[in-house]
PDB file of C-alpha atoms in Angstrom:
ATOM      1  CA  UNK A   1     -28.401 -34.235 -73.469  1.00 53.00           C
ATOM      2  CA  UNK A   2     -31.399 -34.916 -71.324  1.00 55.00           C
ATOM      3  CA  UNK A   3     -33.908 -37.596 -71.906  1.00 60.00           C
ATOM      4  CA  UNK A   4     -36.722 -36.281 -74.172  1.00 65.00           C
ATOM      5  CA  UNK A   5     -39.309 -37.660 -71.722  1.00 67.00           C
ATOM      6  CA  UNK A   6     -38.154 -34.847 -69.258  1.00 85.00           C
ATOM      7  CA  UNK A   7     -38.433 -32.124 -71.817  1.00 95.00           C
ATOM      8  CA  UNK A   8     -41.326 -29.834 -72.687  1.00 96.00           C
ATOM      9  CA  UNK A   9     -42.432 -30.321 -76.326  1.00 95.00           C
ATOM     10  CA  UNK A  10     -43.418 -27.280 -78.337  1.00 96.00           C
ATOM     11  CA  UNK A  11     -45.391 -28.501 -81.331  1.00 95.00           C
ATOM     12  CA  UNK A  12     -46.519 -27.117 -84.654  1.00 92.00           C
ATOM     13  CA  UNK A  13     -50.107 -27.974 -85.561  1.00 80.00           C
ATOM     14  CA  UNK A  14     -50.104 -26.853 -89.147  1.00 79.00           C
ATOM     15  CA  UNK A  15     -47.112 -28.780 -90.459  1.00 80.00           C
ATOM     16  CA  UNK A  16     -45.469 -32.113 -89.882  1.00 88.00           C
ATOM     17  CA  UNK A  17     -42.406 -30.915 -88.037  1.00 93.00           C
ATOM     18  CA  UNK A  18     -40.923 -32.773 -85.059  1.00 93.00           C
ATOM     19  CA  UNK A  19     -41.089 -29.626 -82.876  1.00 95.00           C
ATOM     20  CA  UNK A  20     -38.730 -28.030 -80.370  1.00 96.00           C
ATOM     21  CA  UNK A  21     -37.887 -29.516 -77.041  1.00 96.00           C
ATOM     22  CA  UNK A  22     -37.160 -27.351 -74.013  1.00 96.00           C
ATOM     23  CA  UNK A  23     -35.827 -28.113 -70.584  1.00 96.00           C
ATOM     24  CA  UNK A  24     -38.032 -26.977 -67.720  1.00 95.00           C
ATOM     25  CA  UNK A  25     -35.478 -24.279 -66.648  1.00 95.00           C
ATOM     26  CA  UNK A  26     -35.349 -22.965 -70.209  1.00 96.00           C
ATOM     27  CA  UNK A  27     -39.192 -22.944 -70.438  1.00 96.00           C
ATOM     28  CA  UNK A  28     -39.420 -20.972 -67.112  1.00 96.00           C
ATOM     29  CA  UNK A  29     -36.704 -18.505 -68.303  1.00 96.00           C
ATOM     30  CA  UNK A  30     -38.475 -17.946 -71.665  1.00 96.00           C
ATOM     31  CA  UNK A  31     -41.750 -17.237 -69.930  1.00 96.00           C
ATOM     32  CA  UNK A  32     -40.039 -14.971 -67.387  1.00 96.00           C
ATOM     33  CA  UNK A  33     -38.391 -12.964 -70.217  1.00 95.00           C
ATOM     34  CA  UNK A  34     -41.684 -12.643 -72.040  1.00 95.00           C
ATOM     35  CA  UNK A  35     -43.614 -11.623 -68.966  1.00 94.00           C
ATOM     36  CA  UNK A  36     -40.994  -8.979 -67.888  1.00 95.00           C
ATOM     37  CA  UNK A  37     -40.633  -7.539 -71.394  1.00 94.00           C
ATOM     38  CA  UNK A  38     -44.369  -7.638 -72.167  1.00 92.00           C
ATOM     39  CA  UNK A  39     -43.599  -9.291 -75.449  1.00 92.00           C
ATOM     40  CA  UNK A  40     -45.782 -11.992 -76.994  1.00 92.00           C
ATOM     41  CA  UNK A  41     -43.290 -14.545 -78.445  1.00 95.00           C
ATOM     42  CA  UNK A  42     -39.692 -15.349 -79.345  1.00 96.00           C
ATOM     43  CA  UNK A  43     -38.219 -15.829 -82.756  1.00 96.00           C
ATOM     44  CA  UNK A  44     -35.416 -18.428 -83.109  1.00 95.00           C
ATOM     45  CA  UNK A  45     -33.291 -18.063 -86.200  1.00 93.00           C
ATOM     46  CA  UNK A  46     -29.892 -18.815 -87.640  1.00 90.00           C
ATOM     47  CA  UNK A  47     -27.510 -15.981 -88.590  1.00 87.00           C
ATOM     48  CA  UNK A  48     -24.198 -16.047 -90.401  1.00 86.00           C
ATOM     49  CA  UNK A  49     -21.556 -15.503 -87.800  1.00 80.00           C
ATOM     50  CA  UNK A  50     -18.412 -16.727 -86.251  1.00 70.00           C
ATOM     51  CA  UNK A  51     -15.543 -18.805 -87.635  1.00 75.00           C
ATOM     52  CA  UNK A  52     -17.801 -21.710 -88.636  1.00 73.00           C
ATOM     53  CA  UNK A  53     -20.473 -19.648 -90.278  1.00 78.00           C
ATOM     54  CA  UNK A  54     -23.786 -20.113 -88.367  1.00 84.00           C
ATOM     55  CA  UNK A  55     -25.120 -19.408 -84.896  1.00 86.00           C
ATOM     56  CA  UNK A  56     -28.481 -19.296 -83.180  1.00 86.00           C
ATOM     57  CA  UNK A  57     -30.164 -15.912 -82.438  1.00 92.00           C
ATOM     58  CA  UNK A  58     -33.225 -15.270 -80.303  1.00 94.00           C
ATOM     59  CA  UNK A  59     -35.268 -12.069 -80.600  1.00 95.00           C
ATOM     60  CA  UNK A  60     -38.355 -10.875 -78.820  1.00 96.00           C
ATOM     61  CA  UNK A  61     -41.564 -10.243 -80.752  1.00 94.00           C
ATOM     62  CA  UNK A  62     -44.262  -7.829 -79.811  1.00 91.00           C
ATOM     63  CA  UNK A  63     -46.696  -9.421 -82.132  1.00 87.00           C
ATOM     64  CA  UNK A  64     -47.371 -12.877 -83.481  1.00 83.00           C
ATOM     65  CA  UNK A  65     -46.000 -13.666 -87.001  1.00 85.00           C
ATOM     66  CA  UNK A  66     -48.652 -15.650 -88.854  1.00 82.00           C
ATOM     67  CA  UNK A  67     -46.460 -16.009 -91.975  1.00 85.00           C
ATOM     68  CA  UNK A  68     -43.728 -17.976 -90.074  1.00 91.00           C
ATOM     69  CA  UNK A  69     -43.751 -21.391 -88.533  1.00 94.00           C
ATOM     70  CA  UNK A  70     -45.114 -21.434 -85.017  1.00 94.00           C
ATOM     71  CA  UNK A  71     -44.213 -23.833 -82.284  1.00 95.00           C
ATOM     72  CA  UNK A  72     -46.209 -23.596 -79.058  1.00 95.00           C
ATOM     73  CA  UNK A  73     -46.924 -25.098 -75.628  1.00 95.00           C
ATOM     74  CA  UNK A  74     -49.824 -23.382 -73.898  1.00 92.00           C
ATOM     75  CA  UNK A  75     -49.153 -19.611 -74.169  1.00 91.00           C
ATOM     76  CA  UNK A  76     -45.463 -19.935 -75.043  1.00 94.00           C
ATOM     77  CA  UNK A  77     -44.784 -19.170 -78.692  1.00 94.00           C
ATOM     78  CA  UNK A  78     -41.574 -19.611 -80.616  1.00 96.00           C
ATOM     79  CA  UNK A  79     -41.473 -18.694 -84.340  1.00 95.00           C
ATOM     80  CA  UNK A  80     -39.007 -19.968 -86.862  1.00 95.00           C
ATOM     81  CA  UNK A  81     -38.739 -18.662 -90.389  1.00 91.00           C
ATOM     82  CA  UNK A  82     -39.251 -21.059 -93.311  1.00 91.00           C
ATOM     83  CA  UNK A  83     -35.566 -20.961 -94.546  1.00 90.00           C
ATOM     84  CA  UNK A  84     -34.232 -22.007 -91.168  1.00 91.00           C
ATOM     85  CA  UNK A  85     -36.794 -24.698 -90.280  1.00 92.00           C
ATOM     86  CA  UNK A  86     -34.919 -27.651 -91.748  1.00 88.00           C
ATOM     87  CA  UNK A  87     -31.939 -26.841 -89.541  1.00 88.00           C
ATOM     88  CA  UNK A  88     -33.870 -25.848 -86.342  1.00 92.00           C
ATOM     89  CA  UNK A  89     -36.608 -28.515 -86.237  1.00 93.00           C
ATOM     90  CA  UNK A  90     -36.052 -31.059 -83.412  1.00 93.00           C
ATOM     91  CA  UNK A  91     -33.626 -28.759 -81.538  1.00 93.00           C
ATOM     92  CA  UNK A  92     -33.370 -29.030 -77.811  1.00 94.00           C
ATOM     93  CA  UNK A  93     -33.111 -25.776 -75.898  1.00 95.00           C
ATOM     94  CA  UNK A  94     -31.612 -25.592 -72.407  1.00 95.00           C
ATOM     95  CA  UNK A  95     -30.669 -22.643 -70.161  1.00 95.00           C
ATOM     96  CA  UNK A  96     -27.462 -22.685 -68.142  1.00 93.00           C
ATOM     97  CA  UNK A  97     -26.303 -20.348 -65.447  1.00 91.00           C
ATOM     98  CA  UNK A  98     -23.146 -20.129 -63.391  1.00 87.00           C
ATOM     99  CA  UNK A  99     -21.376 -17.397 -61.375  1.00 87.00           C
ATOM    100  CA  UNK A 100     -20.136 -15.543 -64.485  1.00 88.00           C
ATOM    101  CA  UNK A 101     -22.329 -16.508 -67.386  1.00 89.00           C
ATOM    102  CA  UNK A 102     -25.918 -17.399 -68.333  1.00 92.00           C
ATOM    103  CA  UNK A 103     -27.124 -18.401 -71.749  1.00 90.00           C
ATOM    104  CA  UNK A 104     -29.464 -20.536 -73.733  1.00 92.00           C
ATOM    105  CA  UNK A 105     -27.778 -23.717 -75.084  1.00 89.00           C
ATOM    106  CA  UNK A 106     -28.969 -25.472 -78.262  1.00 89.00           C
ATOM    107  CA  UNK A 107     -28.577 -29.186 -78.993  1.00 88.00           C
ATOM    108  CA  UNK A 108     -29.170 -30.220 -82.522  1.00 87.00           C
ATOM    109  CA  UNK A 109     -28.260 -33.555 -84.149  1.00 84.00           C
ATOM    110  CA  UNK A 110     -27.767 -31.845 -87.533  1.00 81.00           C
ATOM    111  CA  UNK A 111     -24.717 -29.967 -86.324  1.00 80.00           C
ATOM    112  CA  UNK A 112     -21.533 -31.467 -87.676  1.00 78.00           C
ATOM    113  CA  UNK A 113     -18.923 -29.496 -85.749  1.00 79.00           C
ATOM    114  CA  UNK A 114     -18.546 -26.465 -83.471  1.00 77.00           C
ATOM    115  CA  UNK A 115     -15.741 -23.873 -83.567  1.00 78.00           C
ATOM    116  CA  UNK A 116     -13.297 -23.756 -80.568  1.00 72.00           C
ATOM    117  CA  UNK A 117     -15.476 -21.246 -78.572  1.00 73.00           C
ATOM    118  CA  UNK A 118     -18.716 -23.400 -79.252  1.00 68.00           C
ATOM    119  CA  UNK A 119     -20.563 -20.303 -80.461  1.00 73.00           C
ATOM    120  CA  UNK A 120     -20.638 -21.072 -84.180  1.00 74.00           C
ATOM    121  CA  UNK A 121     -21.044 -24.309 -86.082  1.00 76.00           C
ATOM    122  CA  UNK A 122     -21.524 -26.058 -89.360  1.00 73.00           C
ATOM    123  CA  UNK A 123     -24.293 -28.456 -90.373  1.00 78.00           C
ATOM    124  CA  UNK A 124     -23.961 -32.038 -91.702  1.00 78.00           C
TER     125      UNK A 124
END
């Protein structure tokens, strides 16, 4: 994955988490989605799914969630719930686009193995 010097760091001021790292293209895409949808933030979570059991899910939030863990850079807010934080902290988020597909990609050193389609995974 990309050198962390070239990534945008979303930090958490209330806790001692490492944060989330986002490529410039993913940062621009997130802000574009929030602007067009008139939402205030994203929520990044893990859901049970796929052949290996877990996958990332992003949802839009129309209000800020003060009971969850907030990572931010300027006016870009990403919330993570407390049960997922040990698996999501220090994740790198990228956005890829080609002629047929566009999606956010997640790079996490705590992931042990992906399934064949690379959509679900298991942790170490």
